[in-house]
Short mmCIF file of C-alpha atoms in Angstrom, two decimals:
data_model
loop_
_atom_site.label_atom_id
_atom_site.label_comp_id
_atom_site.label_asym_id
_atom_site.label_seq_id
_atom_site.Cartn_x
_atom_site.Cartn_y
_atom_site.Cartn_z
CA UNK A 757 115.05 82.45 66.97
CA UNK A 758 116.06 80.12 68.92
CA UNK A 759 118.08 81.62 71.86
CA UNK A 760 116.08 83.34 74.58
CA UNK A 761 116.78 86.91 75.10
CA UNK A 762 118.48 86.65 78.18
CA UNK A 763 120.85 83.91 76.92
CA UNK A 764 121.06 86.11 73.37
CA UNK A 765 122.22 89.72 75.93
CA UNK A 766 125.14 87.20 77.33
CA UNK A 767 126.79 86.30 74.10
CA UNK A 768 126.34 90.08 72.81
CA UNK A 769 128.04 91.16 76.21
CA UNK A 770 130.50 87.96 75.70
CA UNK A 771 131.32 89.18 72.03
CA UNK A 772 132.14 92.64 73.02
CA UNK A 773 134.07 91.96 75.96
CA UNK A 774 136.16 89.39 73.22
CA UNK A 775 136.46 93.04 70.85
CA UNK A 776 137.56 95.14 74.30
CA UNK A 777 140.06 92.68 74.65
CA UNK A 778 141.96 93.14 71.57
CA UNK A 779 140.97 96.91 71.45
CA UNK A 780 143.05 97.39 75.19
CA UNK A 781 146.07 94.91 73.89
CA UNK A 782 146.73 94.23 70.86
CA UNK A 783 148.45 95.80 67.67
CA UNK A 784 146.61 98.88 65.97
CA UNK A 785 148.91 97.62 62.42
CA UNK A 786 148.70 99.09 59.20
CA UNK A 787 145.99 102.62 58.87
CA UNK A 788 144.92 102.76 56.14
CA UNK A 789 142.02 105.75 54.38
CA UNK A 790 138.82 104.83 53.69
CA UNK A 791 138.04 107.95 52.37
CA UNK A 792 138.85 112.18 52.62
CA UNK A 793 140.13 111.94 56.65
CA UNK A 794 138.26 109.18 57.47
CA UNK A 795 140.43 105.87 58.59
CA UNK A 796 141.01 102.36 59.52
CA UNK A 797 143.26 99.87 60.83
CA UNK A 798 144.46 96.61 60.56
CA UNK A 799 142.25 95.83 64.45
CA UNK A 800 139.33 97.09 63.23
CA UNK A 801 139.52 94.58 60.71
CA UNK A 802 140.87 92.02 63.28
CA UNK A 803 137.88 92.78 66.02
CA UNK A 804 135.13 92.17 63.01
CA UNK A 805 136.58 89.25 61.95
CA UNK A 806 136.69 87.75 65.65
CA UNK A 807 133.29 88.46 66.66
CA UNK A 808 132.27 87.57 63.45
CA UNK A 809 132.89 84.60 63.51
CA UNK A 810 132.09 84.19 67.03
CA UNK A 811 128.72 85.13 66.36
CA UNK A 812 127.97 83.12 63.80
CA UNK A 813 128.85 80.03 65.82
CA UNK A 814 126.75 81.05 68.32
CA UNK A 815 123.79 82.64 66.31
CA UNK A 816 124.33 80.73 62.76
CA UNK A 817 119.98 81.91 62.18
CA UNK A 818 121.69 85.61 62.43
CA UNK A 819 122.47 87.79 59.69
CA UNK A 820 125.65 89.91 60.19
CA UNK A 821 126.35 93.84 59.20
CA UNK A 822 129.86 95.59 60.40
CA UNK A 823 131.65 98.65 59.70
CA UNK A 824 134.52 97.66 57.91
CA UNK A 825 133.21 95.32 55.86
CA UNK A 826 130.26 92.90 54.68
CA UNK A 827 129.79 89.71 52.68
CA UNK A 828 126.31 89.12 53.86
CA UNK A 829 123.17 90.78 53.68
CA UNK A 830 122.86 94.79 53.73
CA UNK A 831 119.27 94.42 54.40
CA UNK A 832 118.62 96.79 57.35
CA UNK A 833 115.36 95.11 57.94
CA UNK A 834 116.13 91.37 57.62
CA UNK A 835 114.16 89.50 60.53
CA UNK A 836 117.24 89.09 62.99
CA UNK A 837 120.76 90.52 62.12
CA UNK A 838 123.92 91.92 64.22
CA UNK A 839 125.24 95.01 63.86
CA UNK A 840 128.53 95.94 64.48
CA UNK A 841 130.98 98.94 64.86
CA UNK A 842 134.50 97.19 65.95
CA UNK A 843 136.15 100.86 66.90
CA UNK A 844 133.66 103.21 67.13
CA UNK A 845 136.06 105.84 67.58
CA UNK A 846 138.72 104.82 64.87
CA UNK A 847 140.55 108.36 64.67
CA UNK A 848 140.45 108.89 68.41
CA UNK A 849 142.15 105.09 68.82
CA UNK A 850 144.78 106.31 65.78
CA UNK A 851 145.95 108.80 68.06
CA UNK A 852 146.07 107.73 71.35
CA UNK A 853 142.36 109.33 72.65
CA UNK A 854 140.49 106.80 75.39
CA UNK A 855 137.19 107.72 73.39
CA UNK A 856 136.93 104.72 71.45
CA UNK A 857 134.19 101.55 72.03
CA UNK A 858 133.47 98.14 70.72
CA UNK A 859 129.71 98.41 70.09
CA UNK A 860 127.23 95.72 69.03
CA UNK A 861 123.58 95.24 68.96
CA UNK A 862 121.17 92.35 67.25
CA UNK A 863 118.53 93.99 65.37
CA UNK A 864 115.14 92.39 64.95
CA UNK A 865 112.82 93.38 62.44
CA UNK A 866 114.05 96.71 62.11
CA UNK A 867 114.15 97.28 65.57
CA UNK A 868 117.31 97.06 68.16
CA UNK A 869 116.92 94.46 70.87
CA UNK A 870 119.67 93.69 72.58
CA UNK A 871 122.77 96.65 72.77
CA UNK A 872 126.31 96.68 74.21
CA UNK A 873 128.91 98.95 74.60
CA UNK A 874 132.37 98.26 75.37
CA UNK A 875 134.70 101.17 76.24
CA UNK A 876 138.07 99.19 77.03
CA UNK A 877 140.40 102.26 78.39
CA UNK A 878 137.67 103.47 80.46
CA UNK A 879 136.89 100.35 82.05
CA UNK A 880 133.45 100.86 80.90
CA UNK A 881 130.35 98.49 79.75
CA UNK A 882 126.99 99.12 78.93
CA UNK A 883 124.30 97.22 78.35
CA UNK A 884 120.65 96.65 77.46
CA UNK A 885 117.56 94.48 76.13
CA UNK A 886 114.13 95.91 74.70
CA UNK A 887 111.88 96.07 77.95
CA UNK A 888 114.83 94.92 80.50
CA UNK A 889 116.47 98.37 81.47
CA UNK A 890 120.19 99.46 80.58
CA UNK A 891 122.98 99.02 82.79
CA UNK A 892 126.54 99.85 82.88
CA UNK A 893 129.15 97.77 84.53
CA UNK A 894 126.35 95.97 86.18
CA UNK A 895 124.55 98.52 88.04
CA UNK A 896 121.25 100.01 86.38
CA UNK A 897 121.49 103.65 85.18
CA UNK A 898 119.36 106.54 84.53
CA UNK A 899 119.22 109.51 82.32
CA UNK A 900 119.11 112.91 83.90
CA UNK A 901 116.99 114.43 85.63
CA UNK A 902 118.48 117.92 84.38
CA UNK A 903 115.57 120.71 83.23
CA UNK A 904 116.47 123.18 81.33
CA UNK A 905 118.79 123.41 78.80
CA UNK A 906 120.47 126.66 79.85
CA UNK A 907 121.76 123.80 82.92
CA UNK A 908 122.78 120.98 80.23
CA UNK A 909 125.42 119.64 79.23
CA UNK A 910 124.84 118.24 74.98
CA UNK A 911 127.32 116.59 72.75
CA UNK A 912 127.19 116.51 69.13
CA UNK A 913 128.56 114.27 66.16
CA UNK A 914 131.51 114.72 64.53
CA UNK A 915 132.40 117.85 61.53
CA UNK A 916 131.98 115.93 57.89
CA UNK A 917 134.63 114.78 55.98
CA UNK A 918 133.84 113.56 52.16
CA UNK A 919 131.74 114.37 49.60
CA UNK A 920 129.49 117.31 50.04
CA UNK A 921 131.16 118.35 53.47
CA UNK A 922 130.96 121.19 52.98
CA UNK A 923 127.01 121.81 52.82
CA UNK A 924 126.93 119.32 55.05
CA UNK A 925 128.89 121.45 58.01
CA UNK A 926 127.00 124.62 56.99
CA UNK A 927 123.88 122.70 59.09
CA UNK A 928 126.41 121.38 61.90
CA UNK A 929 127.80 125.13 62.13
CA UNK A 930 124.86 126.86 62.73
CA UNK A 931 123.49 123.54 65.19
CA UNK A 932 127.07 123.92 66.92
CA UNK A 933 125.93 128.02 67.38
CA UNK A 934 122.97 127.66 68.35
CA UNK A 935 124.06 124.99 71.07
CA UNK A 936 126.98 127.45 72.24
CA UNK A 937 124.61 130.19 72.80
CA UNK A 938 121.92 128.97 74.92
CA UNK A 939 123.43 125.44 77.30
CA UNK A 940 125.89 125.36 79.42
CA UNK A 941 128.39 123.16 77.27
CA UNK A 942 129.34 122.04 74.30
CA UNK A 943 131.17 118.64 74.03
CA UNK A 944 132.41 116.83 70.59
CA UNK A 945 133.57 113.38 71.63
CA UNK A 946 134.07 111.65 69.52
CA UNK A 947 132.02 108.30 69.63
CA UNK A 948 128.65 107.94 68.18
CA UNK A 949 128.30 104.85 71.08
CA UNK A 950 129.73 107.11 73.76
CA UNK A 951 127.32 110.01 72.94
CA UNK A 952 124.35 108.52 73.02
CA UNK A 953 125.07 105.55 76.57
CA UNK A 954 126.54 108.91 78.30
CA UNK A 955 123.40 110.56 77.39
CA UNK A 956 121.73 107.19 79.18
CA UNK A 957 123.92 106.87 82.00
CA UNK A 958 123.51 110.70 82.38
CA UNK A 959 126.68 111.85 82.54
CA UNK A 960 125.63 114.23 79.60
CA UNK A 961 121.96 115.61 79.31
CA UNK A 962 121.57 115.10 74.64
CA UNK A 963 123.69 114.45 72.43
CA UNK A 964 122.53 115.41 68.95
CA UNK A 965 124.12 113.59 65.40
CA UNK A 966 123.20 114.63 62.15
CA UNK A 967 124.01 111.80 60.76
CA UNK A 968 122.85 108.04 60.78
CA UNK A 969 125.00 104.59 60.48
CA UNK A 970 123.32 101.73 62.03
CA UNK A 971 126.67 100.66 63.66
CA UNK A 972 127.11 103.28 65.12
CA UNK A 973 123.74 104.03 66.78
CA UNK A 974 122.37 100.90 66.76
CA UNK A 975 123.54 99.64 69.98
CA UNK A 976 123.78 103.17 71.74
CA UNK A 977 120.05 103.81 70.87
CA UNK A 978 118.76 101.17 72.42
CA UNK A 979 121.30 101.53 75.67
CA UNK A 980 119.33 105.31 75.47
CA UNK A 981 115.84 104.71 75.48
CA UNK A 982 115.83 101.78 78.10
CA UNK A 983 117.31 104.26 80.18
CA UNK A 984 114.69 107.02 79.59
CA UNK A 985 116.01 108.77 77.05
CA UNK A 986 113.41 110.25 73.85
CA UNK A 987 115.09 109.38 71.00
CA UNK A 988 114.14 111.49 67.16
CA UNK A 989 115.51 112.47 64.36
CA UNK A 990 115.71 116.03 63.29
CA UNK A 991 112.03 116.04 61.96
CA UNK A 992 110.49 114.81 66.04
CA UNK A 993 110.12 111.37 64.38
CA UNK A 994 111.19 108.65 66.19
CA UNK A 995 114.46 107.32 65.36
CA UNK A 996 114.91 103.96 62.94
CA UNK A 997 117.93 102.94 61.32
CA UNK A 998 116.90 104.61 58.46
CA UNK A 999 116.95 107.95 60.27
CA UNK A 1000 118.76 110.95 58.27
CA UNK A 1001 120.15 111.81 61.91
CA UNK A 1002 119.93 110.87 65.86
CA UNK A 1003 119.67 113.10 68.54
CA UNK A 1004 118.78 111.82 72.15
CA UNK A 1005 117.63 114.02 75.15
CA UNK A 1006 116.54 113.37 79.05
CA UNK A 1007 112.31 114.13 78.60
CA UNK A 1008 112.50 117.13 80.02
CA UNK A 1009 115.07 119.16 77.25
CA UNK A 1010 113.58 116.85 74.75
CA UNK A 1011 110.63 119.32 73.40
CA UNK A 1012 112.95 122.51 73.84
CA UNK A 1013 116.13 120.70 72.77
CA UNK A 1014 114.09 119.55 69.53
CA UNK A 1015 112.69 123.23 68.62
CA UNK A 1016 116.72 125.02 68.87
CA UNK A 1017 117.49 121.69 66.38
CA UNK A 1018 114.77 122.67 63.76
CA UNK A 1019 114.95 126.12 64.06
CA UNK A 1020 119.16 126.28 63.39
CA UNK A 1021 119.53 123.75 60.97
CA UNK A 1022 116.23 124.13 58.53
#
């Protein structure tokens, strides 16, 4: 790759700002079903089109993987690839809830090295580059210093819809029950990107999502790690784009949280 890490971060921030401005101001367009209770809007497609064109001009050597369509390579381990969710939290957006974001990561050799998340209805921007720390609205961020699960706020991912939802949700219900019996509060925000960046910023103490789509998680995982979070899968392995699920926590909580997750879903 010819561009510097600093240049790539600025390109990513500019791309997300473009998408965030469209998300904030443009008409949502038609709402279509992608599957059982899973929807996409015309604006999802418009934002993805705009950002993909911008990135193709700025970094023609990089591949592209977007949630809503992709006529390029889908190899998660391509050497350099932009990974985009044009609207993370589409259901929230459709219903007028402000918990939605544009999420963009640059993945190099299977690892996110640049991550940007923009939440325009909350006036929030999060970004990180590998080894450079994590930032929100121009200020460095760190995970919380909460030391016990009993004092922790933990967000969880959405319950499953579509094929095999019943069996998938048995694990999610068990996890929810175990958390509710132990921690201070359980939260469900409906946006994986916000789940992860709010762990990074210390607004929450951990998040547990029993799923992992690269466009949902790649940017947030990097931001969380750069802010000091431990990011694993449910088997306590280091999280990757191929992990089955996504768990991020402040270091003081990680071991006990992982035991609770393992005991509740195995």
